[in-house]
């Protein structure tokens, strides 16, 4: 084992590898900060560049993009209210209000430190507990997957917005959007109404960009007096105090550890990823907080939970991939492809046959985490300059980036028409106070929910299995509890603010 | 309490009541329209083929979702109806004021719509350049210097972005009918 660790370190700590990792972290941060440009896209674009590198250098570079990306998604979420990636959705809940309250520097610094500690904790768990955690994750059958989706949707619907009914309606609308196009099992075309624009379905990334970016940008220009006077997005003095933020993060040890562990576990569940982890971590933080009423208004606990939760999925996602050859997310699948390109078979024998590469990957996670921290802390003042650009520049430039992002996903012009349509729907929904996160999650989880529901009933027509299989029953029970708690919370809030009831 | 304060408070209350009523109408119209659409889709989903290999066909899951959606639409409508009873008709000119307040948002939306329509015809570069200039002008770049900066930004974000994607990332953005 020691020999493998030393061999891995020898391959990793070379100038070319460290240099490409540094570039990878920077590219990951910048790419994920652009709304519509996801971590998966950045990793996919990096893959061909690693073909000529030695195996560990290639994988370490991609891991660097991965870890940089999880932090980069937070930048636009905090400064513009637009999650750069799906895994930064919950970050908008508190980091954006915090930035709007005149503390963009604090929001970013908290996010950076929380991301760093999330990555660190997940790497430690990855090293210590990869095999047992992966075994739990693969025990989930179709029944458990379906129940997991129900649980995730009820949690999100209950935790965002003022009305649970509107939250659930938005979630269901997301599930419906996901049914447009080819049916996942039979390939039958559904709800396309013979329109070319709908024939290939509605990609969730187009929904994400349209719902968040377009509708958010339209809301930005609702105040003509402020916009046309060239006012800045965030007014007031901007301060960036990284060490004060470090103290604040460290003073939240339970929240930080709990959120990181949620991220690790969700990352280890194949199919689930940062998009679910950050919302679940946020929900758990809200439930465990002494000041739940501050969530959604710029709570530091919310920012810490969401960012440590999504960054911790990077280590969690590698657990089933390294131990069993099952990728935890789309990004892990690309990492797996990179290993296979270099002739390294991914599966249970990976640790035995290529221990040096595996230990090198573990060390690369640590190194990338530290690089991300240094790069973000040093360059964050540059990112904060975004806040001094007037809306008259930001809005058209970001709209153009959204259009490019939507097009480049599949090289389809019809996707930009979808972007416009979904942007309009998103704008109407925000004007009527519908939460958008359940809708996006519904679109992402829709195919998983339908496929697993149908597979479960195909395996055994007895639907009571959803309630009798222990893990499935627990997940459904938790879904019911989350609804009951949310109703109780809303009723209490309405009693406190009768005028808003 | 002075007359001025009283009148300011009453006009504020009036605006809040108008907003509540407008929001209630918004929910009722939005959910009513969606309920009709979903009911139509529910019927269409019934025509989707079933499978001999599984108890659920291609239409069962969407029908389940659609049925739940219609129920939620009605729940929201029923929840909003009391707000209509509690408030009186909107003040004269309320709709006009609302449209005036949102003129920039609608203007940007219109320009973005024109951009999406123009991209397949004239290509990304020639569609995005005028969009970027017009949008910046609409949002306040009116002076000569501001317009010059706007044109430079437009050049970078249209032609520059096209070059970056084509030559560095080897992704071709739409070139249009004459590209």
XYZ file of C-alpha atoms in Angstrom:
680
model
C 0.000 0.000 0.000
C 2.778 2.412 0.962
C 4.529 1.624 -2.300
C 1.367 2.438 -4.250
C 0.913 5.720 -2.350
C 4.513 6.738 -3.043
C 4.183 5.764 -6.706
C 0.956 7.799 -6.981
C 2.620 10.796 -5.299
C 5.601 10.467 -7.609
C 3.328 10.652 -10.668
C 1.183 13.450 -9.260
C 3.766 15.864 -7.884
C 5.431 16.668 -11.183
C 5.532 20.139 -12.706
C 3.443 19.291 -15.825
C 0.713 17.594 -13.746
C 0.523 20.401 -11.199
C 0.469 22.989 -14.010
C -2.345 21.279 -15.937
C -4.255 20.885 -12.653
C -3.851 24.608 -11.956
C -5.211 25.421 -15.422
C -7.984 22.865 -14.851
C -9.128 24.445 -11.570
C -9.127 27.924 -13.154
C -11.053 26.745 -16.221
C -13.539 24.895 -13.985
C -14.192 27.981 -11.841
C -14.636 30.281 -14.859
C -16.713 27.839 -16.927
C -19.122 27.016 -14.117
C -19.503 30.719 -13.278
C -21.023 31.270 -16.746
C -24.730 30.420 -16.569
C -25.500 27.587 -18.941
C -21.925 26.329 -19.084
C -22.021 23.298 -16.788
C -19.265 21.311 -15.105
C -20.171 18.375 -17.348
C -19.608 20.538 -20.441
C -16.258 21.743 -19.112
C -15.175 18.160 -18.308
C -16.328 16.886 -21.709
C -14.365 19.647 -23.455
C -11.312 18.814 -21.316
C -11.394 15.068 -22.097
C -9.864 15.227 -25.613
C -7.034 17.430 -24.288
C -6.026 14.699 -21.795
C -5.619 11.921 -24.392
C -1.944 12.680 -24.843
C -1.212 12.927 -21.112
C -0.155 10.054 -18.828
C -3.235 8.446 -17.152
C -2.916 10.058 -13.732
C -2.130 13.495 -15.170
C -5.232 13.294 -17.404
C -7.545 12.188 -14.602
C -6.025 14.656 -12.099
C -6.575 17.518 -14.591
C -10.201 16.505 -15.034
C -10.664 16.216 -11.264
C -9.262 19.752 -10.987
C -11.888 21.029 -13.475
C -14.532 19.124 -11.503
C -13.594 20.657 -8.132
C -13.110 24.149 -9.589
C -16.525 23.839 -11.236
C -18.362 23.102 -8.003
C -17.089 26.382 -6.568
C -17.509 28.373 -9.795
C -21.255 27.651 -9.927
C -21.559 29.608 -6.691
C -20.177 32.850 -8.190
C -23.050 33.652 -10.537
C -25.516 32.185 -8.001
C -24.337 34.664 -5.371
C -23.756 37.715 -7.568
C -26.495 37.398 -10.193
C -29.001 35.030 -8.574
C -28.455 32.630 -11.494
C -27.039 29.230 -10.542
C -24.025 28.652 -12.811
C -24.697 24.915 -12.545
C -27.636 22.804 -11.290
C -25.644 22.066 -8.137
C -25.717 25.730 -7.128
C -29.524 26.116 -7.080
C -29.790 26.224 -3.263
C -26.871 28.657 -3.127
C -29.090 31.299 -4.737
C -31.526 31.066 -1.792
C -29.191 32.794 0.659
C -25.989 33.874 -1.093
C -27.924 36.092 -3.529
C -29.982 37.869 -0.832
C -26.753 38.265 1.163
C -25.088 39.894 -1.862
C -28.146 42.076 -2.370
C -27.962 43.144 1.266
C -24.574 44.666 0.473
C -22.381 41.693 1.435
C -21.324 40.032 -1.842
C -17.768 39.582 -0.554
C -19.000 37.721 2.522
C -21.288 35.504 0.418
C -18.417 34.506 -1.882
C -15.877 34.008 0.903
C -18.288 31.825 2.901
C -19.006 29.792 -0.246
C -15.311 29.310 -1.025
C -14.412 28.096 2.464
C -17.502 25.874 2.678
C -16.612 24.361 -0.723
C -13.050 23.767 0.420
C -14.066 22.015 3.625
C -16.765 20.048 1.778
C -14.151 18.762 -0.687
C -11.734 17.972 2.141
C -14.278 16.046 4.216
C -15.557 14.128 1.199
C -12.023 13.118 0.203
C -11.358 11.808 3.720
C -14.597 9.822 3.632
C -13.746 8.584 0.126
C -10.441 7.197 1.361
C -11.825 5.715 4.569
C -15.229 4.417 3.637
C -15.420 3.860 -0.115
C -16.230 0.138 -0.090
C -18.985 0.000 2.623
C -20.759 3.168 1.381
C -20.727 1.952 -2.200
C -22.256 -1.325 -1.082
C -25.187 0.521 0.537
C -25.678 2.677 -2.565
C -25.886 -0.261 -4.971
C -28.442 -2.039 -2.813
C -31.011 0.516 -3.951
C -33.431 -1.080 -6.403
C -36.047 0.503 -8.678
C -38.491 0.855 -5.737
C -35.955 2.767 -3.659
C -34.974 5.012 -6.571
C -38.589 5.993 -7.200
C -39.133 6.666 -3.491
C -35.898 8.691 -3.407
C -37.237 10.922 -6.201
C -40.572 11.380 -4.389
C -38.670 12.273 -1.216
C -36.387 14.738 -3.050
C -39.345 16.461 -4.746
C -41.426 16.800 -1.585
C -38.441 18.170 0.288
C -37.722 20.785 -2.352
C -41.381 21.729 -2.749
C -41.720 22.128 0.994
C -38.558 24.062 1.557
C -38.755 26.821 -1.052
C -41.360 29.495 -1.535
C -44.282 30.554 0.612
C -46.814 27.998 -0.575
C -46.402 24.234 -0.462
C -49.175 23.732 -3.051
C -47.404 25.994 -5.539
C -44.120 24.216 -4.816
C -45.632 20.800 -5.485
C -47.353 22.117 -8.606
C -44.029 23.434 -9.908
C -42.376 20.075 -9.197
C -45.107 18.209 -11.064
C -44.821 20.655 -13.952
C -41.128 19.738 -14.105
C -42.017 16.031 -14.205
C -44.459 16.746 -17.052
C -41.864 18.719 -19.050
C -39.550 15.696 -18.732
C -42.173 13.469 -20.389
C -42.090 15.470 -23.639
C -40.252 13.568 -26.376
C -39.359 9.884 -26.497
C -40.674 7.630 -23.739
C -37.670 6.199 -21.810
C -38.608 2.514 -22.132
C -40.611 2.090 -25.365
C -39.296 5.056 -27.351
C -42.838 6.219 -28.160
C -43.023 9.954 -28.938
C -45.168 11.877 -26.449
C -46.695 15.391 -26.411
C -44.720 16.707 -29.379
C -47.888 17.788 -31.267
C -45.964 17.215 -34.524
C -43.755 20.218 -33.735
C -40.095 19.906 -34.753
C -39.061 22.034 -31.776
C -40.456 19.425 -29.350
C -39.517 16.273 -31.257
C -36.263 15.707 -29.351
C -37.782 16.508 -25.955
C -36.890 19.412 -23.674
C -33.316 19.119 -22.362
C -33.066 19.921 -18.663
C -30.128 22.269 -19.182
C -32.236 24.397 -21.529
C -34.948 24.442 -18.851
C -32.352 25.389 -16.236
C -30.977 28.281 -18.302
C -34.420 29.491 -19.398
C -36.045 29.233 -16.000
C -33.248 30.802 -14.016
C -31.189 32.971 -16.313
C -33.753 34.451 -18.720
C -36.483 35.011 -16.148
C -34.002 36.373 -13.580
C -32.507 38.788 -16.124
C -35.962 40.054 -17.064
C -36.674 40.708 -13.398
C -33.413 42.662 -13.183
C -34.704 45.287 -15.617
C -38.120 45.829 -14.041
C -37.143 49.117 -12.444
C -36.604 51.519 -15.390
C -35.380 54.423 -13.243
C -32.633 52.344 -11.632
C -31.585 50.553 -14.845
C -31.428 53.564 -17.149
C -29.408 55.596 -14.665
C -26.711 52.930 -15.010
C -26.931 51.816 -11.372
C -24.847 48.838 -10.370
C -26.315 45.412 -9.613
C -25.132 45.627 -6.043
C -24.806 49.028 -4.475
C -22.792 50.049 -1.437
C -19.219 49.326 -0.334
C -17.964 45.838 -1.128
C -15.722 44.157 1.395
C -13.926 40.822 1.010
C -12.660 39.412 4.301
C -11.670 35.787 3.745
C -10.407 35.168 7.268
C -13.539 36.514 8.937
C -15.491 34.142 6.658
C -13.181 31.263 7.623
C -13.950 31.931 11.276
C -17.689 32.010 10.509
C -17.513 28.684 8.642
C -15.434 26.975 11.318
C -17.854 28.207 13.992
C -20.559 26.164 12.222
C -18.980 22.699 12.626
C -22.195 20.671 12.897
C -23.768 22.328 9.859
C -20.548 21.954 7.875
C -20.047 18.302 8.773
C -23.711 17.334 8.342
C -23.973 19.073 4.942
C -20.719 17.483 3.759
C -21.927 14.044 4.814
C -25.242 14.604 2.987
C -23.168 15.501 -0.087
C -20.967 12.424 0.274
C -23.927 10.063 0.615
C -25.980 11.626 -2.184
C -22.889 11.685 -4.398
C -22.448 7.972 -3.729
C -25.982 7.211 -4.938
C -25.697 6.642 -8.681
C -27.848 9.089 -10.632
C -28.138 11.546 -7.772
C -25.557 14.337 -7.598
C -24.761 17.887 -6.583
C -28.165 19.139 -7.777
C -29.955 17.058 -5.119
C -27.183 17.250 -2.521
C -27.170 21.017 -2.196
C -30.951 21.157 -1.762
C -30.993 18.314 0.780
C -28.080 19.794 2.715
C -29.843 23.166 2.731
C -33.066 21.569 3.958
C -31.285 19.725 6.760
C -29.478 22.915 7.782
C -32.778 24.815 7.890
C -34.444 22.143 9.987
C -31.506 21.960 12.386
C -30.997 25.718 12.674
C -31.862 27.856 15.694
C -32.853 30.611 13.264
C -34.789 28.922 10.429
C -36.663 32.189 9.798
C -33.419 33.749 8.497
C -33.106 31.162 5.715
C -33.903 32.650 2.325
C -32.975 36.141 3.512
C -29.185 35.872 3.451
C -28.397 33.312 6.138
C -24.746 32.316 6.395
C -25.817 28.818 7.531
C -27.719 28.400 4.246
C -24.678 29.358 2.133
C -22.377 27.028 4.120
C -24.816 24.101 3.886
C -25.450 24.414 0.171
C -21.817 24.901 -0.880
C -20.287 22.242 1.382
C -23.077 19.860 0.344
C -22.498 20.188 -3.403
C -18.702 20.169 -3.196
C -18.771 17.021 -1.050
C -20.512 15.118 -3.853
C -17.234 15.214 -5.814
C -15.681 12.715 -3.389
C -18.934 10.819 -2.848
C -19.441 10.330 -6.598
C -16.064 8.634 -6.869
C -16.978 6.043 -4.226
C -19.161 3.758 -6.408
C -16.976 4.518 -9.444
C -13.741 3.411 -7.776
C -15.224 0.567 -5.747
C -17.689 -0.881 -8.256
C -17.275 0.830 -11.624
C -20.647 2.592 -11.403
C -20.473 6.362 -12.048
C -22.287 8.483 -9.482
C -23.058 11.235 -11.999
C -22.562 12.319 -15.622
C -19.252 13.899 -14.642
C -18.067 10.650 -13.031
C -19.045 8.836 -16.223
C -16.725 11.129 -18.212
C -13.936 10.534 -15.653
C -14.527 6.809 -16.053
C -14.290 7.187 -19.819
C -10.956 9.011 -19.375
C -9.553 6.077 -17.367
C -10.805 3.597 -19.968
C -9.224 5.614 -22.797
C -5.905 5.038 -21.026
C -6.569 1.312 -20.837
C -7.472 1.266 -17.137
C -10.474 -0.995 -16.534
C -12.835 0.508 -13.952
C -14.463 -1.966 -11.571
C -13.957 -3.780 -8.275
C -10.391 -4.723 -9.271
C -9.353 -1.110 -9.913
C -7.920 -0.617 -6.399
C -6.027 -3.915 -6.651
C -4.702 -3.551 -10.217
C -4.040 0.204 -10.319
C -3.593 1.180 -6.675
C -1.062 3.887 -7.616
C -3.592 5.594 -9.908
C -6.364 5.365 -7.289
C -4.200 6.774 -4.484
C -2.948 9.399 -6.940
C -6.592 10.378 -7.568
C -7.219 10.686 -3.824
C -4.193 12.961 -3.479
C -5.258 14.909 -6.590
C -8.565 15.679 -4.872
C -6.699 17.224 -1.939
C -4.325 19.163 -4.181
C -7.180 20.427 -6.395
C -9.101 21.502 -3.292
C -6.151 23.556 -2.054
C -5.571 25.020 -5.542
C -9.230 25.992 -5.771
C -8.997 27.735 -2.408
C -5.867 29.700 -3.335
C -7.089 30.659 -6.831
C -10.523 31.726 -5.602
C -9.199 33.711 -2.640
C -6.647 35.498 -4.818
C -8.944 36.204 -7.759
C -12.205 36.839 -5.955
C -11.719 40.595 -6.015
C -11.697 40.285 -9.809
C -14.965 38.356 -9.721
C -16.419 40.990 -7.416
C -15.814 43.544 -10.168
C -18.802 41.904 -11.880
C -20.948 43.773 -9.392
C -19.705 47.147 -10.631
C -20.787 46.505 -14.222
C -24.098 48.238 -14.990
C -27.172 46.173 -15.799
C -27.284 47.654 -19.307
C -24.138 45.607 -20.050
C -24.691 42.534 -17.876
C -28.199 41.726 -19.109
C -27.561 41.568 -22.903
C -24.153 39.894 -22.458
C -25.491 37.152 -20.169
C -28.544 36.667 -22.424
C -26.163 36.106 -25.340
C -24.162 33.593 -23.262
C -27.415 31.817 -22.381
C -28.292 31.524 -26.066
C -24.837 30.148 -26.876
C -25.038 27.753 -23.896
C -28.446 26.439 -24.970
C -27.283 25.957 -28.563
C -23.963 24.265 -27.836
C -25.534 21.602 -25.601
C -26.795 19.666 -28.628
C -25.935 21.936 -31.587
C -29.682 22.368 -32.182
C -31.222 25.691 -33.209
C -34.602 24.491 -31.916
C -33.176 24.535 -28.381
C -32.907 28.326 -28.521
C -36.626 28.580 -29.315
C -37.266 26.359 -26.305
C -35.030 28.642 -24.250
C -37.169 31.650 -25.155
C -40.445 29.828 -24.407
C -39.218 28.466 -21.084
C -37.799 31.868 -20.168
C -41.251 33.417 -20.641
C -42.909 30.673 -18.570
C -40.253 31.152 -15.870
C -40.857 34.909 -15.844
C -44.624 34.433 -15.430
C -43.984 31.931 -12.628
C -41.618 34.236 -10.748
C -44.096 37.122 -11.099
C -46.769 34.887 -9.548
C -44.410 33.726 -6.776
C -43.995 30.089 -7.854
C -40.732 28.529 -6.678
C -38.525 27.512 -9.605
C -36.225 24.969 -7.928
C -38.885 22.199 -7.725
C -39.586 22.644 -11.447
C -35.944 22.227 -12.412
C -35.532 19.261 -10.091
C -38.699 17.720 -11.542
C -37.231 17.946 -15.047
C -33.956 16.338 -13.925
C -35.610 13.603 -11.874
C -38.597 12.939 -14.177
C -36.932 10.264 -16.353
C -35.386 8.604 -13.248
C -38.797 8.520 -11.536
C -40.686 7.153 -14.530
C -38.076 4.566 -15.517
C -37.808 3.196 -11.996
C -41.555 3.178 -11.345
C -42.129 1.218 -14.542
C -39.169 -1.108 -13.941
C -40.364 -1.830 -10.420
C -43.840 -2.755 -11.624
C -42.369 -4.709 -14.534
C -40.341 -6.787 -12.067
C -43.262 -7.310 -9.726
C -46.775 -5.934 -10.235
C -47.326 -5.755 -6.483
C -47.278 -1.996 -5.767
C -47.297 -2.554 -1.988
C -43.567 -3.332 -2.314
C -42.966 0.424 -2.309
C -44.216 0.427 1.288
C -42.882 -2.914 2.459
C -39.253 -2.734 1.265
C -37.479 -1.089 4.232
C -35.385 1.615 2.497
C -38.253 2.548 0.163
C -40.684 2.713 3.100
C -38.291 4.933 5.072
C -37.874 7.309 2.112
C -41.649 7.543 1.550
C -42.143 8.027 5.281
C -39.628 10.863 5.237
C -41.486 12.400 2.265
C -44.744 12.385 4.268
C -42.976 13.809 7.324
C -41.428 16.596 5.230
C -44.899 17.542 3.902
C -46.459 17.504 7.382
C -43.617 19.580 8.838
C -43.829 22.046 5.968
C -47.601 22.458 6.398
C -47.076 23.038 10.130
C -44.331 25.569 9.400
C -46.492 27.464 6.866
C -49.481 27.507 9.233
C -47.287 28.888 12.000
C -45.837 31.528 9.661
C -49.362 32.526 8.611
C -50.383 32.902 12.234
C -47.354 35.124 12.858
C -48.076 37.240 9.755
C -51.881 37.188 9.473
C -51.846 39.936 6.872
C -49.912 37.688 4.513
C -52.079 34.622 5.079
C -51.701 62.311 11.987
C -51.379 64.835 9.161
C -53.554 64.699 6.031
C -50.475 64.083 3.892
C -49.482 61.002 5.956
C -53.030 59.669 5.911
C -53.313 60.133 2.173
C -49.896 58.480 1.573
C -50.915 55.516 3.747
C -54.268 55.163 2.015
C -52.662 55.264 -1.449
C -50.167 52.646 -0.243
C -53.018 50.437 1.025
C -54.828 50.918 -2.269
C -51.726 49.825 -4.203
C -51.381 46.725 -1.987
C -55.030 45.787 -2.504
C -54.631 46.286 -6.255
C -51.517 44.078 -6.231
C -53.365 41.380 -4.273
C -56.291 41.443 -6.686
C -54.042 41.442 -9.760
C -52.047 38.529 -8.320
C -55.244 36.581 -7.602
C -56.434 37.150 -11.175
C -53.004 36.127 -12.424
C -53.142 32.829 -10.514
C -56.704 32.114 -11.612
C -56.017 32.806 -15.302
C -52.652 30.972 -15.287
C -53.997 27.903 -13.500
C -57.270 27.929 -15.444
C -55.375 27.921 -18.747
C -52.981 25.233 -17.505
C -55.868 23.071 -16.232
C -57.466 23.200 -19.696
C -54.150 22.342 -21.383
C -53.464 19.514 -18.945
C -56.980 18.078 -19.362
C -56.427 18.060 -23.147
C -53.023 16.390 -22.687
C -54.568 13.840 -20.310
C -56.970 12.814 -23.068
C -54.144 12.688 -25.647
C -52.011 10.562 -23.298
C -54.823 7.992 -23.229
C -54.171 7.350 -26.933
C -50.527 6.407 -26.322
C -49.803 2.681 -26.815
C -49.713 0.267 -23.917
C -47.042 -2.410 -23.578
C -47.417 -6.163 -23.397
C -44.215 -6.377 -21.324
C -45.163 -4.053 -18.509
C -48.319 -3.091 -16.621
C -47.718 0.631 -17.274
C -47.706 1.896 -20.865
C -46.129 5.023 -22.315
C -49.095 7.147 -21.207
C -49.636 6.006 -17.610
C -46.948 8.053 -15.861
C -47.795 11.303 -17.720
C -51.506 10.745 -16.969
C -50.709 10.319 -13.293
C -48.736 13.589 -13.309
C -51.399 15.414 -15.353
C -54.215 14.296 -13.035
C -52.288 15.551 -10.003
C -51.486 18.816 -11.807
C -55.175 19.491 -12.561
C -56.013 18.856 -8.891
C -53.323 21.341 -7.798
C -54.523 23.891 -10.396
C -58.010 23.759 -8.882
C -56.623 23.950 -5.339
C -54.737 27.136 -6.228
C -57.791 28.648 -7.948
C -60.000 27.866 -4.928
C -57.356 29.363 -2.612
C -57.232 32.594 -4.642
C -60.985 33.176 -5.041
C -61.443 34.733 -1.548
C -58.862 37.392 -2.469
C -61.150 38.529 -5.288
C -64.090 38.780 -2.895
C -62.015 40.706 -0.371
C -60.883 43.359 -2.875
C -62.705 45.767 -5.157
C -62.056 46.380 -8.863
C -58.608 47.643 -9.851
C -58.063 51.413 -9.785
C -58.318 53.082 -13.175
C -54.991 53.065 -14.979
C -53.538 50.253 -12.807
C -52.938 47.985 -15.813
C -51.417 50.862 -17.804
C -49.092 51.692 -14.907
C -48.065 48.057 -14.582
C -47.254 47.834 -18.295
C -45.330 51.101 -18.092
C -43.345 49.832 -15.109
C -42.429 46.647 -17.007
C -41.629 48.325 -20.324
C -37.914 47.500 -20.173
C -38.509 43.842 -19.323
C -40.923 43.513 -22.243
C -38.534 45.437 -24.495
C -35.651 43.082 -23.625
C -37.927 40.080 -24.118
C -38.970 41.387 -27.543
C -35.333 41.923 -28.579
C -34.396 38.460 -27.305
C -37.300 37.000 -29.290
C -36.029 38.776 -32.420
C -32.531 37.404 -31.719
C -33.743 33.796 -31.480
C -35.729 34.262 -34.696
C -32.779 35.851 -36.522
C -30.019 33.398 -35.492
C -31.028 30.581 -37.906
C -31.479 33.092 -40.749
C -28.494 35.457 -40.530
C -26.265 33.416 -38.219
C -25.071 34.034 -34.656
C -22.609 36.842 -35.438
C -24.969 39.075 -37.435
C -27.945 38.405 -35.172
C -26.207 38.927 -31.835
C -24.298 42.115 -32.801
C -27.409 44.306 -33.382
C -29.140 42.616 -30.429
C -26.307 43.549 -28.074
C -26.164 47.147 -29.308
C -29.967 47.626 -29.279
C -30.362 46.015 -25.862
C -27.640 48.174 -24.303
C -29.211 51.269 -25.899
C -32.623 50.315 -24.517
C -31.190 49.801 -21.035
C -29.484 53.173 -20.872
C -26.338 53.382 -23.049
C -27.373 56.633 -24.757
C -24.331 58.929 -24.809
C -21.729 58.781 -27.600
C -19.086 57.232 -25.315
C -21.537 54.692 -23.886
C -22.614 53.717 -27.402
C -18.991 53.264 -28.475
C -18.370 50.960 -25.476
C -21.638 49.180 -26.272
C -20.486 48.585 -29.864
C -17.130 47.225 -28.669
C -18.831 44.871 -26.189
C -21.201 43.763 -28.951
C -18.267 43.084 -31.270
C -16.470 40.952 -28.670
C -19.594 39.048 -27.660
C -20.744 38.349 -31.219
C -17.772 38.032 -33.593
C -15.264 37.375 -30.773
C -17.362 34.626 -29.182
C -17.926 33.062 -32.604
C -14.149 32.959 -33.241
C -13.485 31.532 -29.759
C -15.990 28.728 -30.212
C -14.995 27.967 -33.793
C -11.215 27.985 -33.456
C -10.494 27.186 -29.808
C -13.373 24.946 -28.751
C -14.086 23.641 -32.300
C -17.814 24.198 -31.873
C -19.550 25.914 -34.759
C -22.191 28.458 -33.785
C -25.068 28.908 -36.307
C -23.814 30.576 -39.535
C -27.216 31.315 -41.064
C -28.591 30.686 -44.518
C -25.732 32.526 -46.224
C -22.946 31.323 -43.905
